[in-house]
Amino acid sequence: MAPDSDVTLDLPSVDGVTPADWSARREQWLELFSDHVYGRTPAVDWTVTTGEVGAAVEVDGGSGIRRQLQITISDGVASVVVDVLLVLPVAGPSPVLVALNFFGNHTVTPDADVALPAGWVPARMVPSDGHRASETARGFLAEGWPLDTLLRQGFGMATVYAGDIAPDDPDHVTEGLLGLTQPQHDHPWGALGAWAWGLSCVRRVLAERDDVRADQMVAIGHSRLGKAALWAGAQDEGFAAVVSNNSGCGGASLSRRPVGERVAAITTSFPHWFTPAFAGYAGREHALPVDQHQLLASIAPRALYVASAAEDEWADPVGEYLATAAALEVHQALGSARVGYHLRPGGHALGPEDWEHVLTFLRHHVTAAPDR
Ligand code: GCU
């Protein structure tokens, strides 16, 4: 790991939060994140409709049921269709982890009837047919998605291809929610904002179901999708818990720390993720009126879990730890200490060890604590 800088970070203060002023403080921080980092989540009256496609299928020897839902979001002129792969324990109602995936629902399970994304997909890491989804990628990433383990521990999982909401490419990003009619202003949202909105949209749809515990919904994500999970959970109090894995810059790590990925690099490589103002802090992160510990604090008093990997220097695991520790003070001031962190050996990935710690945390602090 790179040596720690001895630069004083001078983080924006999170001191003195009280239950009485919490809602106003949190609102203020969310406004700052909107204006300077992620962009404003538009207040729009898009129509959201949901249907089930295909048959419900028994999985894991009958302990679970897999469904495919289709959410259509329309501005009256154009619409965006989001495919949800939903796996629930038969014995419910169940807590549900809501997660975006990078390459398509068909990559997280080998099951032949899971729909391929219709739109643009990245042409890296998993097989594709140019920028179109390919059958050869079916189940390609299934090892990273331990659906059977989740089911056996009583958890459901809802996953959506992030590109259904906003394709992860500057030239294609408007082929999702960013292409729908929305108010124009100085702080437009980018892909991270849209992904976060998508997570909330899925949560709201699932919260209506009898087989889901609406009070035990968890936003979870890895890397760029961990950034989106944090921003979703910070804004949407309907999430009982938020988990980020190796989310790094623009996620759980502190922008002010001169370690790993910095604002200049991230806004150059991924200009479409943020509101344009964020790029203006390249090399002058100290001028940002917020830092990422306030994002983690904005989740309080709901449960928060941050996972880091020791060799993932790009995500600055120490910065992720320091942000979590700073946010813990706010969670404690609000009477909750449901904040977890782990640093495991190894590199950038959401692997079995991460899942094990995350599920233990959720079992203890979110789903199995009736006297909390
Ligand atoms: C890149 C990017 C990170 C991001 C990561 C990922 O490395 O610089 O900010 O978290 O991709 O999403 O895997």
Coordinates of C-alpha atoms and ligand atoms in Angstrom, one line a residue:
M1 CA 0.0 0.0 0.0
A2 CA 1.3 3.5 -0.8
P3 CA 2.7 5.3 2.3
D4 CA 0.1 7.5 3.9
S5 CA 0.4 11.1 3.2
D6 CA 1.2 13.4 6.1
V7 CA -1.0 16.1 4.6
T8 CA -3.7 17.2 7.0
L9 CA -7.0 16.2 5.4
D10 CA -9.0 18.9 7.0
L11 CA -12.3 17.1 6.3
P12 CA -15.6 19.0 6.4
S13 CA -16.9 18.7 9.9
V14 CA -19.5 16.1 10.9
D15 CA -19.4 17.2 14.6
G16 CA -22.3 18.0 16.7
V17 CA -25.0 16.1 14.9
T18 CA -28.0 15.6 17.2
P19 CA -31.2 13.6 16.5
A20 CA -33.1 16.9 16.5
D21 CA -31.0 18.6 13.7
W22 CA -30.1 15.4 11.8
S23 CA -32.7 15.7 9.1
A24 CA -31.6 19.2 8.2
R25 CA -27.9 18.4 8.3
R26 CA -28.4 15.3 6.1
E27 CA -30.5 17.3 3.7
Q28 CA -27.7 19.9 3.5
W29 CA -25.1 17.3 2.7
L30 CA -27.2 15.6 0.1
E31 CA -27.7 19.0 -1.6
L32 CA -23.9 19.5 -1.7
F33 CA -23.3 16.0 -3.1
S34 CA -26.0 16.8 -5.7
D35 CA -24.5 20.1 -6.8
H36 CA -20.8 19.2 -6.7
V37 CA -20.4 15.4 -7.2
Y38 CA -23.3 13.3 -8.6
G39 CA -25.8 15.9 -10.0
R40 CA -29.4 16.5 -9.0
T41 CA -31.8 13.6 -9.0
P42 CA -34.6 15.0 -11.1
A43 CA -38.0 15.3 -9.5
V44 CA -39.9 13.8 -12.5
D45 CA -43.3 12.2 -12.9
W46 CA -42.2 9.4 -15.1
T47 CA -44.7 6.5 -15.2
V48 CA -43.3 3.3 -13.7
T49 CA -45.1 0.0 -14.6
T50 CA -44.1 -3.5 -13.7
G51 CA -44.9 -6.9 -15.1
E52 CA -43.6 -10.4 -14.7
V53 CA -42.2 -12.1 -17.8
G54 CA -41.7 -15.8 -18.3
A55 CA -42.4 -18.5 -15.7
A56 CA -41.4 -18.6 -12.1
V57 CA -38.8 -21.3 -11.7
E58 CA -37.8 -23.3 -8.7
V59 CA -34.1 -23.0 -7.8
D60 CA -31.6 -24.5 -5.4
G61 CA -33.5 -27.8 -5.0
G62 CA -36.8 -26.0 -4.3
S63 CA -35.6 -23.7 -1.6
G64 CA -35.9 -20.7 -3.9
I65 CA -38.0 -19.2 -6.6
R66 CA -36.6 -17.2 -9.5
R67 CA -38.7 -14.7 -11.3
Q68 CA -38.0 -12.1 -14.0
L69 CA -39.8 -8.8 -13.7
Q70 CA -39.8 -6.0 -16.3
I71 CA -40.0 -2.4 -15.1
T72 CA -41.0 0.2 -17.8
I73 CA -40.2 3.8 -17.1
S74 CA -41.8 6.2 -19.4
D75 CA -41.9 10.0 -19.8
G76 CA -45.0 9.7 -22.1
V77 CA -42.8 9.9 -25.2
A78 CA -40.0 7.4 -24.7
S79 CA -39.5 4.6 -22.3
V80 CA -36.7 2.6 -20.7
V81 CA -37.2 -1.1 -19.9
V82 CA -35.3 -2.5 -16.9
D83 CA -35.1 -6.3 -16.5
V84 CA -35.0 -7.5 -12.9
L85 CA -33.8 -11.0 -12.0
L86 CA -35.4 -11.7 -8.6
V87 CA -34.5 -14.8 -6.6
L88 CA -36.4 -15.3 -3.3
P89 CA -36.5 -18.0 -0.6
V90 CA -39.7 -20.0 -0.8
A91 CA -40.2 -19.3 2.9
G92 CA -40.8 -15.6 3.0
P93 CA -41.4 -12.8 3.3
S94 CA -37.6 -12.2 2.9
P95 CA -35.0 -9.4 3.1
V96 CA -33.7 -8.6 -0.3
L97 CA -30.4 -7.4 -1.5
V98 CA -30.7 -5.0 -4.5
A99 CA -27.6 -5.0 -6.7
L100 CA -26.7 -3.7 -10.1
N101 CA -24.5 -5.9 -12.3
F102 CA -21.9 -4.8 -14.9
F103 CA -22.7 -7.0 -17.9
G104 CA -26.2 -8.4 -17.9
N105 CA -28.5 -10.6 -15.8
H106 CA -27.5 -13.5 -17.9
T107 CA -23.9 -13.3 -16.7
V108 CA -24.8 -13.9 -13.0
T109 CA -26.5 -17.4 -13.5
P110 CA -26.0 -20.1 -16.1
D111 CA -29.8 -20.6 -16.3
A112 CA -30.8 -20.7 -19.9
D113 CA -34.0 -18.7 -19.7
V114 CA -32.6 -15.5 -18.2
A115 CA -33.0 -12.6 -20.6
L116 CA -30.1 -11.0 -22.3
P117 CA -29.9 -7.2 -22.3
A118 CA -31.3 -5.7 -25.4
G119 CA -29.0 -2.6 -25.5
W120 CA -25.4 -1.6 -25.4
V121 CA -23.0 -3.8 -23.3
P122 CA -19.3 -3.3 -22.5
A123 CA -17.0 -5.3 -24.8
R124 CA -14.5 -6.3 -22.0
M125 CA -14.0 -9.0 -19.4
V126 CA -17.0 -11.1 -20.5
P127 CA -17.7 -12.4 -24.0
S128 CA -20.0 -10.2 -26.1
D129 CA -20.9 -9.8 -29.7
G130 CA -19.3 -6.4 -30.1
H131 CA -21.4 -4.2 -27.9
R132 CA -24.4 -6.6 -28.0
A133 CA -24.9 -9.2 -25.3
S134 CA -24.0 -12.8 -26.2
E135 CA -25.2 -16.2 -25.2
T136 CA -21.6 -17.2 -24.6
A137 CA -21.5 -14.9 -21.5
R138 CA -24.3 -16.9 -19.8
G139 CA -23.2 -17.7 -16.2
F140 CA -19.8 -16.2 -16.9
L141 CA -19.7 -14.4 -13.5
A142 CA -21.9 -16.8 -11.6
E143 CA -19.2 -17.6 -9.1
G144 CA -19.3 -14.0 -7.8
W145 CA -23.1 -14.2 -7.3
P146 CA -23.6 -16.9 -4.6
L147 CA -27.4 -17.0 -5.0
D148 CA -27.8 -20.4 -3.3
T149 CA -25.8 -19.2 -0.3
L150 CA -28.0 -16.2 0.0
L151 CA -31.2 -18.3 -0.3
R152 CA -30.0 -20.7 2.4
Q153 CA -29.4 -17.8 4.7
G154 CA -32.9 -16.5 4.1
F155 CA -31.9 -13.6 1.8
G156 CA -33.4 -12.7 -1.6
M157 CA -31.5 -11.0 -4.4
A158 CA -32.8 -8.6 -7.0
T159 CA -30.3 -7.7 -9.7
V160 CA -30.4 -5.5 -12.7
Y161 CA -27.9 -4.8 -15.5
A162 CA -26.7 -1.2 -14.8
G163 CA -26.7 -0.5 -18.6
D164 CA -30.5 -1.0 -18.7
I165 CA -30.6 2.2 -16.5
A166 CA -27.7 4.0 -18.1
P167 CA -25.2 2.4 -20.5
D168 CA -21.7 2.9 -19.0
D169 CA -20.2 4.8 -21.9
P170 CA -20.0 8.5 -22.6
D171 CA -21.4 8.0 -26.1
H172 CA -24.2 5.7 -25.1
V173 CA -25.1 6.9 -21.6
T174 CA -28.2 8.7 -22.9
E175 CA -29.7 5.5 -24.1
G176 CA -31.2 5.0 -20.6
L177 CA -32.8 7.2 -18.0
L178 CA -30.6 10.2 -19.0
G179 CA -32.4 10.2 -22.4
L180 CA -35.9 10.7 -20.9
T181 CA -37.4 14.1 -20.6
Q182 CA -36.3 15.9 -17.4
P183 CA -35.8 19.3 -16.0
Q184 CA -32.7 21.1 -17.3
H185 CA -30.5 22.8 -14.7
D186 CA -26.9 23.5 -13.8
H187 CA -26.3 20.3 -12.0
P188 CA -27.4 17.5 -14.3
W189 CA -27.0 14.0 -13.0
G190 CA -24.7 11.4 -14.6
A191 CA -24.7 7.6 -14.7
L192 CA -24.0 7.2 -11.0
G193 CA -27.1 9.3 -10.2
A194 CA -29.2 7.3 -12.7
W195 CA -27.9 4.0 -11.3
A196 CA -28.8 5.2 -7.8
W197 CA -32.3 6.2 -8.9
G198 CA -32.6 2.8 -10.6
L199 CA -31.8 1.0 -7.4
S200 CA -34.4 3.0 -5.5
C201 CA -36.9 2.3 -8.3
V202 CA -36.4 -1.4 -7.9
R203 CA -36.6 -1.1 -4.2
R204 CA -40.0 0.7 -4.4
V205 CA -41.4 -1.9 -6.8
L206 CA -40.3 -4.8 -4.6
A207 CA -41.5 -3.2 -1.4
E208 CA -45.1 -3.7 -2.7
R209 CA -44.7 -7.5 -2.8
D210 CA -46.0 -9.8 -0.1
D211 CA -43.0 -12.1 -0.4
V212 CA -40.5 -9.3 0.4
R213 CA -39.7 -7.6 3.7
A214 CA -40.0 -3.9 2.7
D215 CA -38.3 -3.0 6.0
Q216 CA -35.2 -5.1 5.3
M217 CA -34.1 -4.0 1.8
V218 CA -30.3 -3.7 1.3
A219 CA -28.5 -1.7 -1.5
I220 CA -25.3 -3.4 -2.3
G221 CA -22.7 -2.9 -5.0
H222 CA -19.1 -3.5 -6.1
S223 CA -16.7 -0.8 -7.3
R224 CA -18.5 1.8 -9.5
L225 CA -21.7 0.0 -8.6
G226 CA -20.8 0.3 -5.0
K227 CA -20.5 4.1 -5.5
A228 CA -24.1 4.0 -6.9
A229 CA -25.3 1.8 -4.0
L230 CA -23.9 4.4 -1.5
W231 CA -25.5 7.3 -3.3
A232 CA -28.8 5.4 -3.5
G233 CA -28.7 4.5 0.2
A234 CA -27.8 8.0 1.2
Q235 CA -30.8 9.5 -0.6
D236 CA -33.4 6.7 -0.1
E237 CA -34.3 6.0 3.5
G238 CA -36.3 3.0 2.3
F239 CA -33.0 1.1 2.3
A240 CA -32.5 -0.4 5.7
A241 CA -28.8 -1.1 5.0
V242 CA -26.1 -0.2 2.4
V243 CA -23.1 -2.2 1.5
S244 CA -20.2 -1.0 -0.7
N245 CA -17.4 -3.2 -1.8
N246 CA -14.1 -1.6 -3.1
S247 CA -16.1 1.5 -4.1
G248 CA -13.1 3.8 -3.9
C249 CA -13.0 7.3 -5.4
G250 CA -16.5 8.8 -5.5
G251 CA -17.6 6.0 -3.2
A252 CA -16.4 5.2 0.3
S253 CA -12.9 6.6 0.1
L254 CA -12.0 10.2 0.9
S255 CA -11.5 12.6 -2.1
R256 CA -9.1 14.7 -0.1
R257 CA -6.6 11.8 0.4
P258 CA -3.9 12.0 -2.2
V259 CA -3.8 8.2 -2.6
G260 CA -5.1 6.0 -5.4
E261 CA -7.6 7.3 -7.9
R262 CA -8.3 11.1 -7.7
V263 CA -10.8 13.5 -9.2
A264 CA -8.7 14.3 -12.3
A265 CA -8.3 10.6 -13.2
I266 CA -11.9 9.5 -12.6
T267 CA -13.5 12.5 -14.4
T268 CA -11.1 12.0 -17.3
S269 CA -11.8 8.3 -17.7
F270 CA -15.5 8.4 -16.7
P271 CA -16.8 11.9 -17.4
H272 CA -20.3 10.6 -17.7
W273 CA -20.5 9.3 -14.1
F274 CA -20.7 12.7 -12.4
T275 CA -22.2 16.1 -12.7
P276 CA -19.8 18.3 -14.7
A277 CA -18.9 20.4 -11.7
F278 CA -17.0 17.5 -10.1
A279 CA -14.3 17.7 -12.7
G280 CA -13.6 21.3 -11.5
Y281 CA -12.1 19.9 -8.3
A282 CA -9.3 18.0 -10.1
G283 CA -6.2 18.8 -8.2
R284 CA -8.1 21.0 -5.7
E285 CA -10.0 18.4 -3.8
H286 CA -9.6 20.4 -0.6
A287 CA -12.1 22.9 -2.1
L288 CA -14.9 20.4 -2.3
P289 CA -17.6 21.5 0.2
V290 CA -18.2 17.8 1.0
D291 CA -16.2 14.6 1.3
Q292 CA -17.2 11.0 1.2
H293 CA -17.4 10.4 5.0
Q294 CA -20.5 12.6 4.8
L295 CA -22.0 10.3 2.2
L296 CA -21.5 7.4 4.6
A297 CA -22.8 9.5 7.5
S298 CA -25.9 10.3 5.4
I299 CA -27.0 6.7 5.7
A300 CA -27.2 7.0 9.5
P301 CA -28.9 5.7 11.6
R302 CA -29.5 2.9 9.0
A303 CA -26.9 0.1 8.8
L304 CA -23.7 0.6 6.8
Y305 CA -21.1 -1.9 5.7
V306 CA -17.9 -0.9 3.9
A307 CA -15.6 -3.6 2.5
S308 CA -12.0 -3.0 1.3
A309 CA -9.2 -5.1 -0.2
A310 CA -5.6 -4.5 0.9
E311 CA -4.1 -4.6 -2.6
D312 CA -6.7 -2.5 -4.2
E313 CA -4.6 0.7 -3.8
W314 CA -6.6 2.4 -6.6
A315 CA -9.6 2.4 -4.3
D316 CA -7.5 3.6 -1.3
P317 CA -8.6 1.1 1.4
V318 CA -7.2 3.4 4.1
G319 CA -9.3 6.2 2.8
E320 CA -12.3 4.0 2.9
Y321 CA -11.5 3.1 6.5
L322 CA -11.0 6.7 7.6
A323 CA -14.2 7.7 6.0
T324 CA -16.1 4.9 7.7
A325 CA -14.5 5.8 11.1
A326 CA -15.5 9.5 10.6
A327 CA -19.1 8.5 9.7
L328 CA -19.3 6.2 12.7
E329 CA -19.3 9.2 14.9
V330 CA -22.5 10.4 13.3
H331 CA -24.1 7.0 13.4
Q332 CA -23.3 6.9 17.2
A333 CA -24.6 10.4 17.8
L334 CA -27.9 9.1 16.4
G335 CA -27.9 6.1 18.8
S336 CA -26.8 3.5 16.3
A337 CA -23.5 1.7 16.0
R338 CA -24.5 -0.5 13.1
V339 CA -21.5 0.2 11.0
G340 CA -19.1 -2.5 9.8
Y341 CA -15.8 -2.5 7.9
H342 CA -13.4 -5.2 6.7
L343 CA -10.1 -5.2 5.0
R344 CA -9.3 -8.5 3.4
P345 CA -6.1 -9.5 1.7
G346 CA -6.1 -9.5 -2.1
G347 CA -7.2 -7.2 -4.9
H348 CA -10.3 -5.6 -6.5
A349 CA -13.2 -8.0 -6.4
L350 CA -16.3 -9.0 -4.6
G351 CA -15.4 -12.5 -3.6
P352 CA -16.5 -15.3 -1.2
E353 CA -14.7 -13.8 1.8
D354 CA -16.5 -10.5 1.2
W355 CA -19.9 -12.1 0.9
E356 CA -19.3 -14.1 4.1
H357 CA -18.5 -11.0 6.2
V358 CA -21.3 -9.0 4.6
L359 CA -24.0 -11.6 5.2
T360 CA -22.8 -12.1 8.8
F361 CA -23.2 -8.4 9.3
L362 CA -26.6 -8.3 7.8
R363 CA -27.8 -11.3 9.8
H364 CA -26.7 -9.7 13.0
H365 CA -27.6 -6.1 12.4
V366 CA -30.4 -6.0 9.9
T367 CA -32.5 -9.1 9.6
A368 CA -32.3 -11.0 12.9
A369 CA -32.6 -8.3 15.5
P370 CA -36.2 -8.0 16.5
D371 CA -35.3 -6.2 19.7
R372 CA -33.1 -3.6 18.0
Ligands
GCU1 C1 -12.1 1.8 -12.6 C2 -12.4 3.2 -11.9 C3 -12.9 3.0 -10.5 C4 -14.0 2.0 -10.5 C5 -13.6 0.7 -11.1 C6 -14.7 -0.4 -11.2 O1 -10.9 1.3 -11.9 O2 -11.3 4.0 -12.0 O3 -13.4 4.2 -10.0 O4 -14.5 1.8 -9.1 O5 -13.1 1.0 -12.4 O6 -15.8 0.0 -11.3 O7 -14.3 -1.5 -11.3

